[in-house]
PDB file of C-alpha atoms and ligand atoms in Angstrom:
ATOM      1  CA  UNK Q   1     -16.401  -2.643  -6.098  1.00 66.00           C
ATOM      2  CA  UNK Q   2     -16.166   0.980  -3.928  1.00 87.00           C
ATOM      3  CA  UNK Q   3     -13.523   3.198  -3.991  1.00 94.00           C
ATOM      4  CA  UNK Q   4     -10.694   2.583  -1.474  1.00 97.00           C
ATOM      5  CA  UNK Q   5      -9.290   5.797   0.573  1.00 98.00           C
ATOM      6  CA  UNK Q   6      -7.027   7.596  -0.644  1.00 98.00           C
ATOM      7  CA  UNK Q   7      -4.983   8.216   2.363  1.00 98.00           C
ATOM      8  CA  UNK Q   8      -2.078  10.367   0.158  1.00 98.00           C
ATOM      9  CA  UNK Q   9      -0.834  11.065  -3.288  1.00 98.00           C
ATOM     10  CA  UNK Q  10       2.470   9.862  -3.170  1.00 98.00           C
ATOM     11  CA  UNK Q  11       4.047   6.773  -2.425  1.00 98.00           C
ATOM     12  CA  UNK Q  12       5.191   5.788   1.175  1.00 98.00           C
ATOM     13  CA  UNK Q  13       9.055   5.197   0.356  1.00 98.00           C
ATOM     14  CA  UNK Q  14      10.290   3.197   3.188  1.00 98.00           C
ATOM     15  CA  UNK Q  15      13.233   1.478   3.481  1.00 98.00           C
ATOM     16  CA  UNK Q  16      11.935  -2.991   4.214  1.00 98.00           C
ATOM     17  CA  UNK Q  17      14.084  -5.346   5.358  1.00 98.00           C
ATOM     18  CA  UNK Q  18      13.268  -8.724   4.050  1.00 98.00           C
ATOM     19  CA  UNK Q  19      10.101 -10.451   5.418  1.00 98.00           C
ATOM     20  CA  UNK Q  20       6.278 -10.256   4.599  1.00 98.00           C
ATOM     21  CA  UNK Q  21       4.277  -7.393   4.719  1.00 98.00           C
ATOM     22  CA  UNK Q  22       0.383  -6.580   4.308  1.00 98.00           C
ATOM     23  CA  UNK Q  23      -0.405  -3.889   2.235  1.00 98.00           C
ATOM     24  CA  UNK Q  24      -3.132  -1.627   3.050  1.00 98.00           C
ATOM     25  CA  UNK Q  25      -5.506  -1.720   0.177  1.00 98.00           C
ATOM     26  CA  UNK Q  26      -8.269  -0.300   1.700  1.00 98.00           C
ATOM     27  CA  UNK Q  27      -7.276   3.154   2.817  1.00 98.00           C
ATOM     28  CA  UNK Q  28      -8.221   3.070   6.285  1.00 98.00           C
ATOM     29  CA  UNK Q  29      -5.495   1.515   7.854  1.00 98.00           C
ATOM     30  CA  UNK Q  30      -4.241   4.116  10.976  1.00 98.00           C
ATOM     31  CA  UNK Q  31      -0.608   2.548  10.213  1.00 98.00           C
ATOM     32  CA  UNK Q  32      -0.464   3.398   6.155  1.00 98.00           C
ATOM     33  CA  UNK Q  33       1.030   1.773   4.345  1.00 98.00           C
ATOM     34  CA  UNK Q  34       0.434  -1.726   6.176  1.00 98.00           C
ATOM     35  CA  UNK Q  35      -3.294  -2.906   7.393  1.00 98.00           C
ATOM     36  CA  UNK Q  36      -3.746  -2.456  10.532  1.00 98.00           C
ATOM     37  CA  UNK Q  37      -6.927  -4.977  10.329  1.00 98.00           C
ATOM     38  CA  UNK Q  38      -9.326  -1.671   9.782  1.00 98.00           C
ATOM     39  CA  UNK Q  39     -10.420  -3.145   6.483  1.00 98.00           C
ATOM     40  CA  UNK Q  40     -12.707  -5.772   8.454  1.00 98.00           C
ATOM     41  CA  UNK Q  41     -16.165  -6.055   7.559  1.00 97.00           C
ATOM     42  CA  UNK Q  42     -16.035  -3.763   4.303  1.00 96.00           C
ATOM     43  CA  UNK Q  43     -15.164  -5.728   0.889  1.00 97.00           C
ATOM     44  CA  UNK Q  44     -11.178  -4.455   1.442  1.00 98.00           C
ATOM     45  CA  UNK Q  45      -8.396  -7.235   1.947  1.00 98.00           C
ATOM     46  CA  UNK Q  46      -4.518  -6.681   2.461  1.00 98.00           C
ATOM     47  CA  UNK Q  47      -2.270  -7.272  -0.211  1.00 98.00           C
ATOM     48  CA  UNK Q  48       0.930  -9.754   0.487  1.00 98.00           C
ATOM     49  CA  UNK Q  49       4.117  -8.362  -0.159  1.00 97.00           C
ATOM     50  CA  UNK Q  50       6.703 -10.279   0.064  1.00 98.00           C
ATOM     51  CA  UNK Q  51      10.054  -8.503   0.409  1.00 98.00           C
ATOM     52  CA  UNK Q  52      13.647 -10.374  -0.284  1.00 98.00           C
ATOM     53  CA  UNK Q  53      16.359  -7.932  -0.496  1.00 98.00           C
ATOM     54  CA  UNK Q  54      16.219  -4.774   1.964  1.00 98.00           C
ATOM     55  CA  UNK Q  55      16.139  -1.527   0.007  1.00 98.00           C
ATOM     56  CA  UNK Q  56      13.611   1.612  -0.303  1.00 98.00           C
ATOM     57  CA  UNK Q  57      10.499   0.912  -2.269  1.00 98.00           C
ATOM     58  CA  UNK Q  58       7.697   3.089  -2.873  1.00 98.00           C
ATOM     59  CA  UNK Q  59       3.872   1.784  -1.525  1.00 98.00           C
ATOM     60  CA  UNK Q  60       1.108   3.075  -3.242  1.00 98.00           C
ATOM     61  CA  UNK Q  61      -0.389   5.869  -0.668  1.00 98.00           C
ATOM     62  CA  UNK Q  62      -3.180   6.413  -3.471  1.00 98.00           C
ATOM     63  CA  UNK Q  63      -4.416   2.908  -3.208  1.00 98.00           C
ATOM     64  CA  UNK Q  64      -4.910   3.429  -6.982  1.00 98.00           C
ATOM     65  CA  UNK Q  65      -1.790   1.716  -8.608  1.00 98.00           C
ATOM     66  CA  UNK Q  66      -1.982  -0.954 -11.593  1.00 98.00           C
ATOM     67  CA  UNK Q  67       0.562  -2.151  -9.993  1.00 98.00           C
ATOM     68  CA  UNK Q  68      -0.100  -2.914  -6.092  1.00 98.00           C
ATOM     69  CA  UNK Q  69       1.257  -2.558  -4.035  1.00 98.00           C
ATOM     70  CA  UNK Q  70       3.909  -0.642  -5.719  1.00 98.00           C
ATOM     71  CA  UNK Q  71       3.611   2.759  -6.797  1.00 98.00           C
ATOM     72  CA  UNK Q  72       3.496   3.164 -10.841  1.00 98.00           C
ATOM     73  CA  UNK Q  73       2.885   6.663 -11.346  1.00 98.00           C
ATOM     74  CA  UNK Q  74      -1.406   6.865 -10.908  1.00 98.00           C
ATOM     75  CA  UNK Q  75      -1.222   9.135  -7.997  1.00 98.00           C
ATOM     76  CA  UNK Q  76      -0.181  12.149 -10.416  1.00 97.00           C
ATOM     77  CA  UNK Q  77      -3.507  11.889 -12.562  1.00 96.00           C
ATOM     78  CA  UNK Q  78      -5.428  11.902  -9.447  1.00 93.00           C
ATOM     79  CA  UNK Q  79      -7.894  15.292  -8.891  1.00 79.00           C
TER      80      UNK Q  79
HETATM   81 FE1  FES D 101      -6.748  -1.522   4.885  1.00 55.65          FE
HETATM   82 FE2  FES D 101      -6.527  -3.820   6.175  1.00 55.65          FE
HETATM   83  S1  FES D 101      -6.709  -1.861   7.025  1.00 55.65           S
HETATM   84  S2  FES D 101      -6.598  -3.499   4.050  1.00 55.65           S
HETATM   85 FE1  FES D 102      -0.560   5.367  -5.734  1.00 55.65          FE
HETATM   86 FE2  FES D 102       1.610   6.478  -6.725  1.00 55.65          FE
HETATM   87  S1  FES D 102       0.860   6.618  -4.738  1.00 55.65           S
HETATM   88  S2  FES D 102       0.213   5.224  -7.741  1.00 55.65           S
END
């Protein structure tokens, strides 16, 4: 499996109102955090996030998380 982008070493803390979202997962989306269908024809597929209550959560900008598409902390032992 490659690398994804790493399109930023922070979270994307955005405020969701309940729905369905697709996480970017492969980096190259121009519309971070959400796929913007860039991932096509590489071995990169959009995560589904299913939000119920609107609030701020943190997306993983690293594309590195354990915890997808959440942010858990990974960005900060990044180079
Ligand atoms: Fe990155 Fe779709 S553009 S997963
Ligand atoms: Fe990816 Fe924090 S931004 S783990």
């Amino acid at each position: 499996m490659s690398e994804p982008a790493c399109p930023q070493k922070k979270p994307y803390v955005i405020e969701l109102e309940p729905g369905t979202y697709w996480w970017c997962a492969c980096g190259q989306s121009k519309t971070q955090p959400f796929c913007d269908g860039s991932h096509k024809g590489s071995e990169f597929s959009p995560k589904e996030v299913k939000i119920t209550e609107k609030k701020k959560y943190g997306l993983c900008g690293c594309k590195r998380s354990n915890n997808k598409p959440m942010c858990d902390g990974t960005h900060k032992s990044l180079g």
